[in-house]
Amino acid sequence: QVQVVESGGGLVQAGKSLRLSCVISGRDFTIYAAGWYRQPPGTERELVAAIDRNGRTNYADSVKGRFTISRDNAKDTVYLQMNSLKPEDTAVYYCTSGTFIGVNYYPNSRWGQGTQVTVSS
């Protein structure tokens, strides 16, 4: 079965950077897309960024130009580089394995435990 393990969260000041990592095991990582979601306190989970098997990416408008998603197929790992962090980026961040249908990403793996990102002003 698919296992998802996120890491790299922490407490940072506004304007700083963090890089999140996610190892996805239990399936052929190279043939699936992957995505990062986040869930701020008291709100629903939202898609932040996704990357397909060929490296094509898409981003939520709120993070365009600041966040970069990438993948290392040799390590079964997807990354989220987060620059110029803002207090509103504070959330639990989750990654998933999934697929693209057209331009839309759909997760089809279990959720990991998430990693907390807190940005202080």
mmCIF file of C-alpha atoms in Angstrom:
data_model
loop_
_atom_site.group_PDB
_atom_site.id
_atom_site.type_symbol
_atom_site.label_atom_id
_atom_site.label_comp_id
_atom_site.label_asym_id
_atom_site.label_seq_id
_atom_site.Cartn_x
_atom_site.Cartn_y
_atom_site.Cartn_z
ATOM 1 C CA GLN A 1 0.000 0.000 0.000
ATOM 2 C CA VAL A 2 1.061 3.568 -0.604
ATOM 3 C CA GLN A 3 2.912 5.322 2.203
ATOM 4 C CA VAL A 4 3.350 9.084 2.316
ATOM 5 C CA VAL A 5 5.778 10.782 4.710
ATOM 6 C CA GLU A 6 6.159 14.568 4.796
ATOM 7 C CA SER A 7 8.933 16.480 6.547
ATOM 8 C CA GLY A 8 10.643 19.846 6.673
ATOM 9 C CA GLY A 9 8.089 22.045 8.390
ATOM 10 C CA GLY A 10 8.888 24.448 11.185
ATOM 11 C CA LEU A 11 8.574 27.961 12.586
ATOM 12 C CA VAL A 12 10.033 30.758 10.469
ATOM 13 C CA GLN A 13 9.780 34.518 10.245
ATOM 14 C CA ALA A 14 7.939 36.193 7.407
ATOM 15 C CA GLY A 15 10.123 36.606 4.333
ATOM 16 C CA LYS A 16 12.181 33.497 5.031
ATOM 17 C CA SER A 17 12.230 30.151 3.218
ATOM 18 C CA LEU A 18 11.524 26.491 3.929
ATOM 19 C CA ARG A 19 11.787 23.348 1.842
ATOM 20 C CA LEU A 20 9.338 20.535 2.425
ATOM 21 C CA SER A 21 10.055 16.959 1.387
ATOM 22 C CA CYS A 22 7.729 14.041 0.810
ATOM 23 C CA VAL A 23 8.680 10.427 0.233
ATOM 24 C CA ILE A 24 6.016 8.334 -1.520
ATOM 25 C CA SER A 25 6.518 4.585 -1.448
ATOM 26 C CA GLY A 26 4.470 1.529 -2.319
ATOM 27 C CA ARG A 27 3.824 2.384 -5.967
ATOM 28 C CA ASP A 28 5.844 3.254 -9.056
ATOM 29 C CA PHE A 29 6.585 6.894 -8.205
ATOM 30 C CA THR A 30 7.726 7.703 -11.757
ATOM 31 C CA ILE A 31 4.351 7.133 -13.442
ATOM 32 C CA TYR A 32 2.243 9.224 -11.070
ATOM 33 C CA ALA A 33 1.765 12.913 -10.509
ATOM 34 C CA ALA A 34 2.178 14.388 -7.045
ATOM 35 C CA GLY A 35 0.680 17.319 -5.232
ATOM 36 C CA TRP A 36 1.051 19.438 -2.124
ATOM 37 C CA TYR A 37 -2.002 20.577 -0.170
ATOM 38 C CA ARG A 38 -2.326 22.742 2.907
ATOM 39 C CA GLN A 39 -4.943 23.204 5.597
ATOM 40 C CA PRO A 40 -4.866 26.443 7.583
ATOM 41 C CA PRO A 41 -6.544 26.406 11.006
ATOM 42 C CA GLY A 42 -10.322 26.266 10.762
ATOM 43 C CA THR A 43 -10.433 25.998 6.972
ATOM 44 C CA GLU A 44 -10.658 23.326 4.311
ATOM 45 C CA ARG A 45 -7.691 21.659 2.701
ATOM 46 C CA GLU A 46 -6.558 23.370 -0.522
ATOM 47 C CA LEU A 47 -4.257 22.370 -3.367
ATOM 48 C CA VAL A 48 -1.062 24.424 -3.387
ATOM 49 C CA ALA A 49 0.958 22.877 -6.215
ATOM 50 C CA ALA A 50 1.076 19.773 -8.378
ATOM 51 C CA ILE A 51 3.577 18.184 -10.745
ATOM 52 C CA ASP A 52 2.972 15.535 -13.384
ATOM 53 C CA ARG A 53 5.227 12.637 -14.352
ATOM 54 C CA ASN A 54 6.943 14.816 -16.972
ATOM 55 C CA GLY A 55 7.589 17.736 -14.661
ATOM 56 C CA ARG A 56 4.717 19.958 -15.774
ATOM 57 C CA THR A 57 3.543 22.035 -12.832
ATOM 58 C CA ASN A 58 0.628 24.122 -11.713
ATOM 59 C CA TYR A 59 0.163 26.370 -8.699
ATOM 60 C CA ALA A 60 -2.492 28.081 -6.675
ATOM 61 C CA ASP A 61 -2.597 31.798 -7.442
ATOM 62 C CA SER A 62 -1.711 32.606 -3.844
ATOM 63 C CA VAL A 63 1.740 30.963 -4.133
ATOM 64 C CA LYS A 64 2.717 31.612 -7.752
ATOM 65 C CA GLY A 65 6.185 33.127 -7.976
ATOM 66 C CA ARG A 66 7.021 32.155 -4.379
ATOM 67 C CA PHE A 67 6.674 28.352 -4.224
ATOM 68 C CA THR A 68 8.294 25.756 -6.482
ATOM 69 C CA ILE A 69 7.339 22.088 -6.664
ATOM 70 C CA SER A 70 9.879 19.577 -7.960
ATOM 71 C CA ARG A 71 10.489 15.851 -7.933
ATOM 72 C CA ASP A 72 13.421 13.463 -7.765
ATOM 73 C CA ASN A 73 12.348 10.165 -9.295
ATOM 74 C CA ALA A 74 15.529 8.436 -8.134
ATOM 75 C CA LYS A 75 14.541 9.153 -4.525
ATOM 76 C CA ASP A 76 10.735 8.784 -4.828
ATOM 77 C CA THR A 77 10.566 12.281 -3.394
ATOM 78 C CA VAL A 78 8.616 15.425 -4.161
ATOM 79 C CA TYR A 79 9.701 18.798 -2.787
ATOM 80 C CA LEU A 80 8.054 22.138 -2.131
ATOM 81 C CA GLN A 81 10.447 25.076 -1.972
ATOM 82 C CA MET A 82 8.696 27.951 -0.234
ATOM 83 C CA ASN A 83 10.241 31.415 -0.471
ATOM 84 C CA SER A 84 9.073 34.818 0.767
ATOM 85 C CA LEU A 85 6.827 33.153 3.300
ATOM 86 C CA LYS A 86 3.865 35.077 4.699
ATOM 87 C CA PRO A 87 1.859 34.588 7.910
ATOM 88 C CA GLU A 88 -1.085 33.455 5.773
ATOM 89 C CA ASP A 89 1.013 30.493 4.590
ATOM 90 C CA THR A 90 0.690 29.045 8.101
ATOM 91 C CA ALA A 91 -0.922 25.613 7.762
ATOM 92 C CA VAL A 92 -0.395 21.883 7.955
ATOM 93 C CA TYR A 93 1.067 20.808 4.620
ATOM 94 C CA TYR A 94 0.270 17.408 3.084
ATOM 95 C CA CYS A 95 1.444 15.680 -0.045
ATOM 96 C CA THR A 96 -0.224 13.013 -2.155
ATOM 97 C CA SER A 97 0.336 10.848 -5.177
ATOM 98 C CA GLY A 98 -2.255 11.188 -7.909
ATOM 99 C CA THR A 99 -3.056 11.892 -11.526
ATOM 100 C CA PHE A 100 -3.835 14.763 -13.842
ATOM 101 C CA ILE A 101 -7.038 14.786 -15.868
ATOM 102 C CA GLY A 102 -6.558 17.625 -18.281
ATOM 103 C CA VAL A 103 -5.117 20.465 -16.229
ATOM 104 C CA ASN A 104 -6.635 19.315 -12.958
ATOM 105 C CA TYR A 105 -4.837 17.249 -10.331
ATOM 106 C CA TYR A 106 -6.654 14.499 -8.431
ATOM 107 C CA PRO A 107 -5.084 12.705 -5.474
ATOM 108 C CA ASN A 108 -5.499 8.935 -5.300
ATOM 109 C CA SER A 109 -3.289 7.925 -2.409
ATOM 110 C CA ARG A 110 -3.751 8.035 1.320
ATOM 111 C CA TRP A 111 -2.834 11.207 3.145
ATOM 112 C CA GLY A 112 0.323 11.429 5.246
ATOM 113 C CA GLN A 113 0.482 12.893 8.723
ATOM 114 C CA GLY A 114 1.357 16.315 7.348
ATOM 115 C CA THR A 115 4.011 18.769 8.450
ATOM 116 C CA GLN A 116 3.276 22.016 10.293
ATOM 117 C CA VAL A 117 4.484 25.301 8.830
ATOM 118 C CA THR A 118 4.140 28.378 11.015
ATOM 119 C CA VAL A 119 5.130 31.809 9.733
ATOM 120 C CA SER A 120 5.467 34.599 12.289
ATOM 121 C CA SER A 121 5.074 38.256 11.404
#
